[in-house]
């Protein structure tokens, strides 16, 4: 069983790395244009917090090093995205991004670490961190719902890139299976939800991929920004 868990975890790490790297095209465009255009920074700020909390969880829980390693990579990737936002965004967006980073990625993260370290111990500490990770992950997995609504109303999949939906489907599925093997409810619940949402997105893609799009025009940036673990 341990060997199977390890293999599944490694596969999950590979898929998660691909998910973390999926916004590279967006940021290459930002660098080429010298502007963040209509893209928002909050998905990347939240994903940075999400990766940081999961890394802390993986470090704290015995045997969860595969969770820690992939999210450690996520911290590096999301930190680069946030820095690029601070470089190329208009002044108002830079200020907004800086405030969000200070509140969420510094303030909230520091408070979470201090409280769980000083006030909790053992399984209670692991459970508290797990609740925070699972809650944030569920919120982030729910973010594509807006894009799914856009697909239905516009009858076009232009606003829901196939590979993004496919990798979210794979990512949720493999980590949900890993969580089942490890009997880890904090990994299982959010990634199970992510797997179901990814499945729903692929079904929508199959339905509307050949449909004639309506004239509604909505920024493609909606789906290209930030991803859950």
mmCIF file of C-alpha atoms in Angstrom:
data_model
loop_
_atom_site.group_PDB
_atom_site.id
_atom_site.type_symbol
_atom_site.label_atom_id
_atom_site.label_comp_id
_atom_site.label_asym_id
_atom_site.label_seq_id
_atom_site.Cartn_x
_atom_site.Cartn_y
_atom_site.Cartn_z
ATOM 1 C CA UNK A 1 0.000 0.000 0.000
ATOM 2 C CA UNK A 2 2.846 2.404 0.781
ATOM 3 C CA UNK A 3 4.368 1.793 -2.651
ATOM 4 C CA UNK A 4 1.049 2.544 -4.369
ATOM 5 C CA UNK A 5 0.622 5.726 -2.283
ATOM 6 C CA UNK A 6 4.086 6.871 -3.291
ATOM 7 C CA UNK A 7 3.468 6.232 -7.007
ATOM 8 C CA UNK A 8 0.114 8.029 -6.913
ATOM 9 C CA UNK A 9 1.679 10.922 -4.978
ATOM 10 C CA UNK A 10 4.495 11.294 -7.514
ATOM 11 C CA UNK A 11 1.979 11.324 -10.383
ATOM 12 C CA UNK A 12 -0.011 13.922 -8.452
ATOM 13 C CA UNK A 13 3.112 16.028 -8.051
ATOM 14 C CA UNK A 14 3.803 15.963 -11.798
ATOM 15 C CA UNK A 15 0.225 16.978 -12.633
ATOM 16 C CA UNK A 16 0.225 19.713 -9.976
ATOM 17 C CA UNK A 17 3.465 21.141 -11.372
ATOM 18 C CA UNK A 18 1.813 21.352 -14.801
ATOM 19 C CA UNK A 19 -1.159 23.147 -13.223
ATOM 20 C CA UNK A 20 1.143 25.586 -11.439
ATOM 21 C CA UNK A 21 2.918 26.286 -14.742
ATOM 22 C CA UNK A 22 -0.279 26.748 -16.769
ATOM 23 C CA UNK A 23 -0.347 30.573 -16.360
ATOM 24 C CA UNK A 24 3.099 30.886 -17.980
ATOM 25 C CA UNK A 25 1.503 31.805 -21.310
ATOM 26 C CA UNK A 26 -0.473 34.580 -19.664
ATOM 27 C CA UNK A 27 2.627 36.046 -18.025
ATOM 28 C CA UNK A 28 4.653 35.778 -21.207
ATOM 29 C CA UNK A 29 1.952 37.889 -22.807
ATOM 30 C CA UNK A 30 2.124 40.357 -19.896
ATOM 31 C CA UNK A 31 5.909 40.676 -20.270
ATOM 32 C CA UNK A 32 5.675 41.136 -24.059
ATOM 33 C CA UNK A 33 2.989 43.818 -23.750
ATOM 34 C CA UNK A 34 4.561 45.416 -20.695
ATOM 35 C CA UNK A 35 1.165 45.487 -18.984
ATOM 36 C CA UNK A 36 -1.122 43.223 -16.943
ATOM 37 C CA UNK A 37 -4.057 44.544 -19.028
ATOM 38 C CA UNK A 38 -7.360 43.331 -17.516
ATOM 39 C CA UNK A 39 -5.893 40.431 -15.542
ATOM 40 C CA UNK A 40 -6.456 40.346 -11.784
ATOM 41 C CA UNK A 41 -3.788 39.526 -9.215
ATOM 42 C CA UNK A 42 -5.994 38.058 -6.484
ATOM 43 C CA UNK A 43 -6.050 34.484 -7.907
ATOM 44 C CA UNK A 44 -2.235 34.348 -7.746
ATOM 45 C CA UNK A 45 -2.124 35.936 -4.295
ATOM 46 C CA UNK A 46 -4.640 33.364 -3.040
ATOM 47 C CA UNK A 47 -2.838 30.468 -4.731
ATOM 48 C CA UNK A 48 0.393 31.603 -3.057
ATOM 49 C CA UNK A 49 -1.371 31.479 0.323
ATOM 50 C CA UNK A 50 -2.904 28.111 -0.559
ATOM 51 C CA UNK A 51 0.482 26.630 -1.497
ATOM 52 C CA UNK A 52 2.085 28.053 1.643
ATOM 53 C CA UNK A 53 -0.562 26.522 3.917
ATOM 54 C CA UNK A 54 -0.358 23.132 2.190
ATOM 55 C CA UNK A 55 3.429 23.202 2.491
ATOM 56 C CA UNK A 56 3.059 23.897 6.214
ATOM 57 C CA UNK A 57 0.549 21.038 6.452
ATOM 58 C CA UNK A 58 2.895 18.678 4.611
ATOM 59 C CA UNK A 59 5.789 19.614 6.881
ATOM 60 C CA UNK A 60 3.702 19.263 10.042
ATOM 61 C CA UNK A 61 1.958 15.980 9.261
ATOM 62 C CA UNK A 62 4.253 12.927 9.418
ATOM 63 C CA UNK A 63 4.724 11.231 6.049
ATOM 64 C CA UNK A 64 3.096 14.029 4.008
ATOM 65 C CA UNK A 65 6.335 15.131 2.358
ATOM 66 C CA UNK A 66 4.896 14.709 -1.167
ATOM 67 C CA UNK A 67 2.287 17.360 -0.323
ATOM 68 C CA UNK A 68 5.025 19.644 0.992
ATOM 69 C CA UNK A 69 7.362 19.268 -1.990
ATOM 70 C CA UNK A 70 4.871 20.047 -4.755
ATOM 71 C CA UNK A 71 3.441 23.001 -2.866
ATOM 72 C CA UNK A 72 6.939 24.248 -2.174
ATOM 73 C CA UNK A 73 7.305 24.449 -5.945
ATOM 74 C CA UNK A 74 3.924 26.175 -6.031
ATOM 75 C CA UNK A 75 5.211 28.850 -3.640
ATOM 76 C CA UNK A 76 8.113 29.613 -5.991
ATOM 77 C CA UNK A 77 5.902 29.714 -9.105
ATOM 78 C CA UNK A 78 3.186 31.879 -7.556
ATOM 79 C CA UNK A 79 5.746 34.219 -5.975
ATOM 80 C CA UNK A 80 7.192 34.840 -9.453
ATOM 81 C CA UNK A 81 3.710 35.572 -10.834
ATOM 82 C CA UNK A 82 2.957 37.997 -8.001
ATOM 83 C CA UNK A 83 6.293 39.800 -8.476
ATOM 84 C CA UNK A 84 5.602 40.142 -12.210
ATOM 85 C CA UNK A 85 2.240 41.654 -11.335
ATOM 86 C CA UNK A 86 3.933 44.161 -9.059
ATOM 87 C CA UNK A 87 6.326 45.068 -11.896
ATOM 88 C CA UNK A 88 3.919 45.341 -14.825
ATOM 89 C CA UNK A 89 0.593 46.347 -13.259
ATOM 90 C CA UNK A 90 -0.663 49.952 -13.243
ATOM 91 C CA UNK A 91 -0.026 51.857 -10.027
ATOM 92 C CA UNK A 92 -3.536 51.265 -8.641
ATOM 93 C CA UNK A 93 -3.261 47.520 -9.240
ATOM 94 C CA UNK A 94 0.255 47.428 -7.733
ATOM 95 C CA UNK A 95 -1.039 49.058 -4.556
ATOM 96 C CA UNK A 96 -3.995 46.655 -4.413
ATOM 97 C CA UNK A 97 -1.719 43.649 -4.990
ATOM 98 C CA UNK A 98 0.754 44.823 -2.355
ATOM 99 C CA UNK A 99 -2.027 45.209 0.203
ATOM 100 C CA UNK A 100 -3.409 41.753 -0.582
ATOM 101 C CA UNK A 101 0.037 40.181 -0.290
ATOM 102 C CA UNK A 102 0.576 41.922 3.054
ATOM 103 C CA UNK A 103 -2.787 40.843 4.454
ATOM 104 C CA UNK A 104 -3.027 37.290 3.097
ATOM 105 C CA UNK A 105 0.448 35.987 2.254
ATOM 106 C CA UNK A 106 2.222 37.664 5.160
ATOM 107 C CA UNK A 107 -0.298 38.590 7.859
ATOM 108 C CA UNK A 108 -2.744 35.689 7.670
ATOM 109 C CA UNK A 109 -0.028 33.096 7.031
ATOM 110 C CA UNK A 110 2.106 34.354 9.935
ATOM 111 C CA UNK A 111 -0.928 34.365 12.240
ATOM 112 C CA UNK A 112 -1.880 30.826 11.194
ATOM 113 C CA UNK A 113 1.636 29.517 11.840
ATOM 114 C CA UNK A 114 2.012 31.324 15.186
ATOM 115 C CA UNK A 115 -1.398 30.296 16.538
ATOM 116 C CA UNK A 116 -1.033 26.637 15.540
ATOM 117 C CA UNK A 117 2.530 26.506 16.874
ATOM 118 C CA UNK A 118 1.934 28.277 20.176
ATOM 119 C CA UNK A 119 -1.637 27.272 21.046
ATOM 120 C CA UNK A 120 -1.996 23.802 19.544
ATOM 121 C CA UNK A 121 -0.042 20.582 19.377
ATOM 122 C CA UNK A 122 -0.122 17.053 17.993
ATOM 123 C CA UNK A 123 -3.185 15.940 16.025
ATOM 124 C CA UNK A 124 -5.117 19.070 17.006
ATOM 125 C CA UNK A 125 -2.507 21.224 15.255
ATOM 126 C CA UNK A 126 -2.572 19.042 12.138
ATOM 127 C CA UNK A 127 -6.389 19.133 12.058
ATOM 128 C CA UNK A 128 -6.488 22.931 12.422
ATOM 129 C CA UNK A 129 -4.035 23.408 9.548
ATOM 130 C CA UNK A 130 -5.941 20.834 7.489
ATOM 131 C CA UNK A 131 -9.245 22.686 8.003
ATOM 132 C CA UNK A 132 -7.687 25.934 6.780
ATOM 133 C CA UNK A 133 -6.132 24.237 3.742
ATOM 134 C CA UNK A 134 -9.316 22.384 2.814
ATOM 135 C CA UNK A 135 -11.499 25.479 3.215
ATOM 136 C CA UNK A 136 -9.301 27.645 0.998
ATOM 137 C CA UNK A 137 -8.931 24.858 -1.561
ATOM 138 C CA UNK A 138 -12.710 24.415 -1.828
ATOM 139 C CA UNK A 139 -13.123 28.157 -2.444
ATOM 140 C CA UNK A 140 -10.431 28.101 -5.129
ATOM 141 C CA UNK A 141 -11.798 24.993 -6.835
ATOM 142 C CA UNK A 142 -15.162 26.780 -6.977
ATOM 143 C CA UNK A 143 -13.725 29.760 -8.868
ATOM 144 C CA UNK A 144 -14.220 28.157 -12.346
ATOM 145 C CA UNK A 145 -17.994 28.190 -11.748
ATOM 146 C CA UNK A 146 -18.106 31.708 -13.205
ATOM 147 C CA UNK A 147 -16.363 30.473 -16.350
ATOM 148 C CA UNK A 148 -18.768 27.526 -16.614
ATOM 149 C CA UNK A 149 -21.686 29.974 -16.473
ATOM 150 C CA UNK A 150 -20.005 32.010 -19.223
ATOM 151 C CA UNK A 151 -19.719 28.914 -21.427
ATOM 152 C CA UNK A 152 -23.427 28.154 -21.023
ATOM 153 C CA UNK A 153 -24.593 31.733 -21.638
ATOM 154 C CA UNK A 154 -22.230 32.391 -24.559
ATOM 155 C CA UNK A 155 -22.439 28.846 -25.967
ATOM 156 C CA UNK A 156 -18.693 29.062 -26.533
ATOM 157 C CA UNK A 157 -15.753 27.252 -24.915
ATOM 158 C CA UNK A 158 -13.366 30.072 -25.843
ATOM 159 C CA UNK A 159 -13.458 31.211 -22.214
ATOM 160 C CA UNK A 160 -12.676 27.757 -20.796
ATOM 161 C CA UNK A 161 -9.391 26.397 -22.206
ATOM 162 C CA UNK A 162 -9.539 22.618 -22.623
ATOM 163 C CA UNK A 163 -6.132 21.798 -21.146
ATOM 164 C CA UNK A 164 -6.810 23.889 -18.045
ATOM 165 C CA UNK A 165 -10.062 21.984 -17.440
ATOM 166 C CA UNK A 166 -8.366 18.670 -18.235
ATOM 167 C CA UNK A 167 -5.493 19.217 -15.810
ATOM 168 C CA UNK A 168 -7.871 20.392 -13.063
ATOM 169 C CA UNK A 169 -9.830 17.170 -13.637
ATOM 170 C CA UNK A 170 -6.662 15.061 -13.423
ATOM 171 C CA UNK A 171 -5.282 17.030 -10.474
ATOM 172 C CA UNK A 172 -8.449 16.685 -8.420
ATOM 173 C CA UNK A 173 -8.848 13.021 -9.295
ATOM 174 C CA UNK A 174 -5.312 11.883 -8.528
ATOM 175 C CA UNK A 175 -5.082 13.785 -5.239
ATOM 176 C CA UNK A 176 -8.531 12.553 -4.190
ATOM 177 C CA UNK A 177 -7.327 8.986 -4.853
ATOM 178 C CA UNK A 178 -4.106 9.665 -2.929
ATOM 179 C CA UNK A 179 -6.187 11.046 -0.040
ATOM 180 C CA UNK A 180 -8.343 7.897 -0.094
ATOM 181 C CA UNK A 181 -5.252 5.694 0.143
ATOM 182 C CA UNK A 182 -3.816 7.845 2.938
ATOM 183 C CA UNK A 183 -7.234 8.280 4.608
ATOM 184 C CA UNK A 184 -6.677 12.043 4.641
ATOM 185 C CA UNK A 185 -10.034 13.829 4.679
ATOM 186 C CA UNK A 186 -8.453 17.280 4.366
ATOM 187 C CA UNK A 187 -6.914 16.340 1.030
ATOM 188 C CA UNK A 188 -9.843 14.215 -0.048
ATOM 189 C CA UNK A 189 -12.806 16.580 0.310
ATOM 190 C CA UNK A 190 -11.491 19.608 -1.659
ATOM 191 C CA UNK A 191 -9.860 17.498 -4.350
ATOM 192 C CA UNK A 192 -12.958 15.328 -4.669
ATOM 193 C CA UNK A 193 -14.931 18.528 -5.282
ATOM 194 C CA UNK A 194 -12.255 19.636 -7.756
ATOM 195 C CA UNK A 195 -12.554 16.314 -9.596
ATOM 196 C CA UNK A 196 -16.341 16.714 -9.898
ATOM 197 C CA UNK A 197 -16.032 20.314 -11.104
ATOM 198 C CA UNK A 198 -13.343 19.279 -13.589
ATOM 199 C CA UNK A 199 -15.646 16.526 -14.861
ATOM 200 C CA UNK A 200 -18.473 19.050 -15.251
ATOM 201 C CA UNK A 201 -16.174 21.373 -17.218
ATOM 202 C CA UNK A 202 -15.158 18.574 -19.595
ATOM 203 C CA UNK A 203 -18.831 17.667 -20.118
ATOM 204 C CA UNK A 204 -19.584 21.311 -20.942
ATOM 205 C CA UNK A 205 -16.625 21.329 -23.313
ATOM 206 C CA UNK A 206 -17.998 18.261 -25.110
ATOM 207 C CA UNK A 207 -21.447 19.858 -25.373
ATOM 208 C CA UNK A 208 -20.381 23.309 -26.554
ATOM 209 C CA UNK A 209 -17.107 22.674 -28.405
ATOM 210 C CA UNK A 210 -18.932 22.543 -31.762
ATOM 211 C CA UNK A 211 -21.719 24.927 -30.840
ATOM 212 C CA UNK A 212 -22.044 28.257 -32.583
ATOM 213 C CA UNK A 213 -20.896 30.931 -30.104
ATOM 214 C CA UNK A 214 -23.123 33.865 -29.250
ATOM 215 C CA UNK A 215 -21.954 37.447 -29.685
ATOM 216 C CA UNK A 216 -21.298 37.930 -25.976
ATOM 217 C CA UNK A 217 -17.742 39.160 -25.494
ATOM 218 C CA UNK A 218 -16.043 38.478 -22.176
ATOM 219 C CA UNK A 219 -12.362 38.713 -21.403
ATOM 220 C CA UNK A 220 -10.531 35.431 -21.898
ATOM 221 C CA UNK A 221 -8.423 36.378 -18.899
ATOM 222 C CA UNK A 222 -11.253 35.061 -16.678
ATOM 223 C CA UNK A 223 -9.913 31.530 -16.855
ATOM 224 C CA UNK A 224 -6.223 32.153 -17.359
ATOM 225 C CA UNK A 225 -5.631 33.550 -13.901
ATOM 226 C CA UNK A 226 -4.525 31.512 -10.899
ATOM 227 C CA UNK A 227 -5.336 27.873 -10.104
ATOM 228 C CA UNK A 228 -5.937 25.707 -7.094
ATOM 229 C CA UNK A 229 -3.566 23.046 -6.099
#
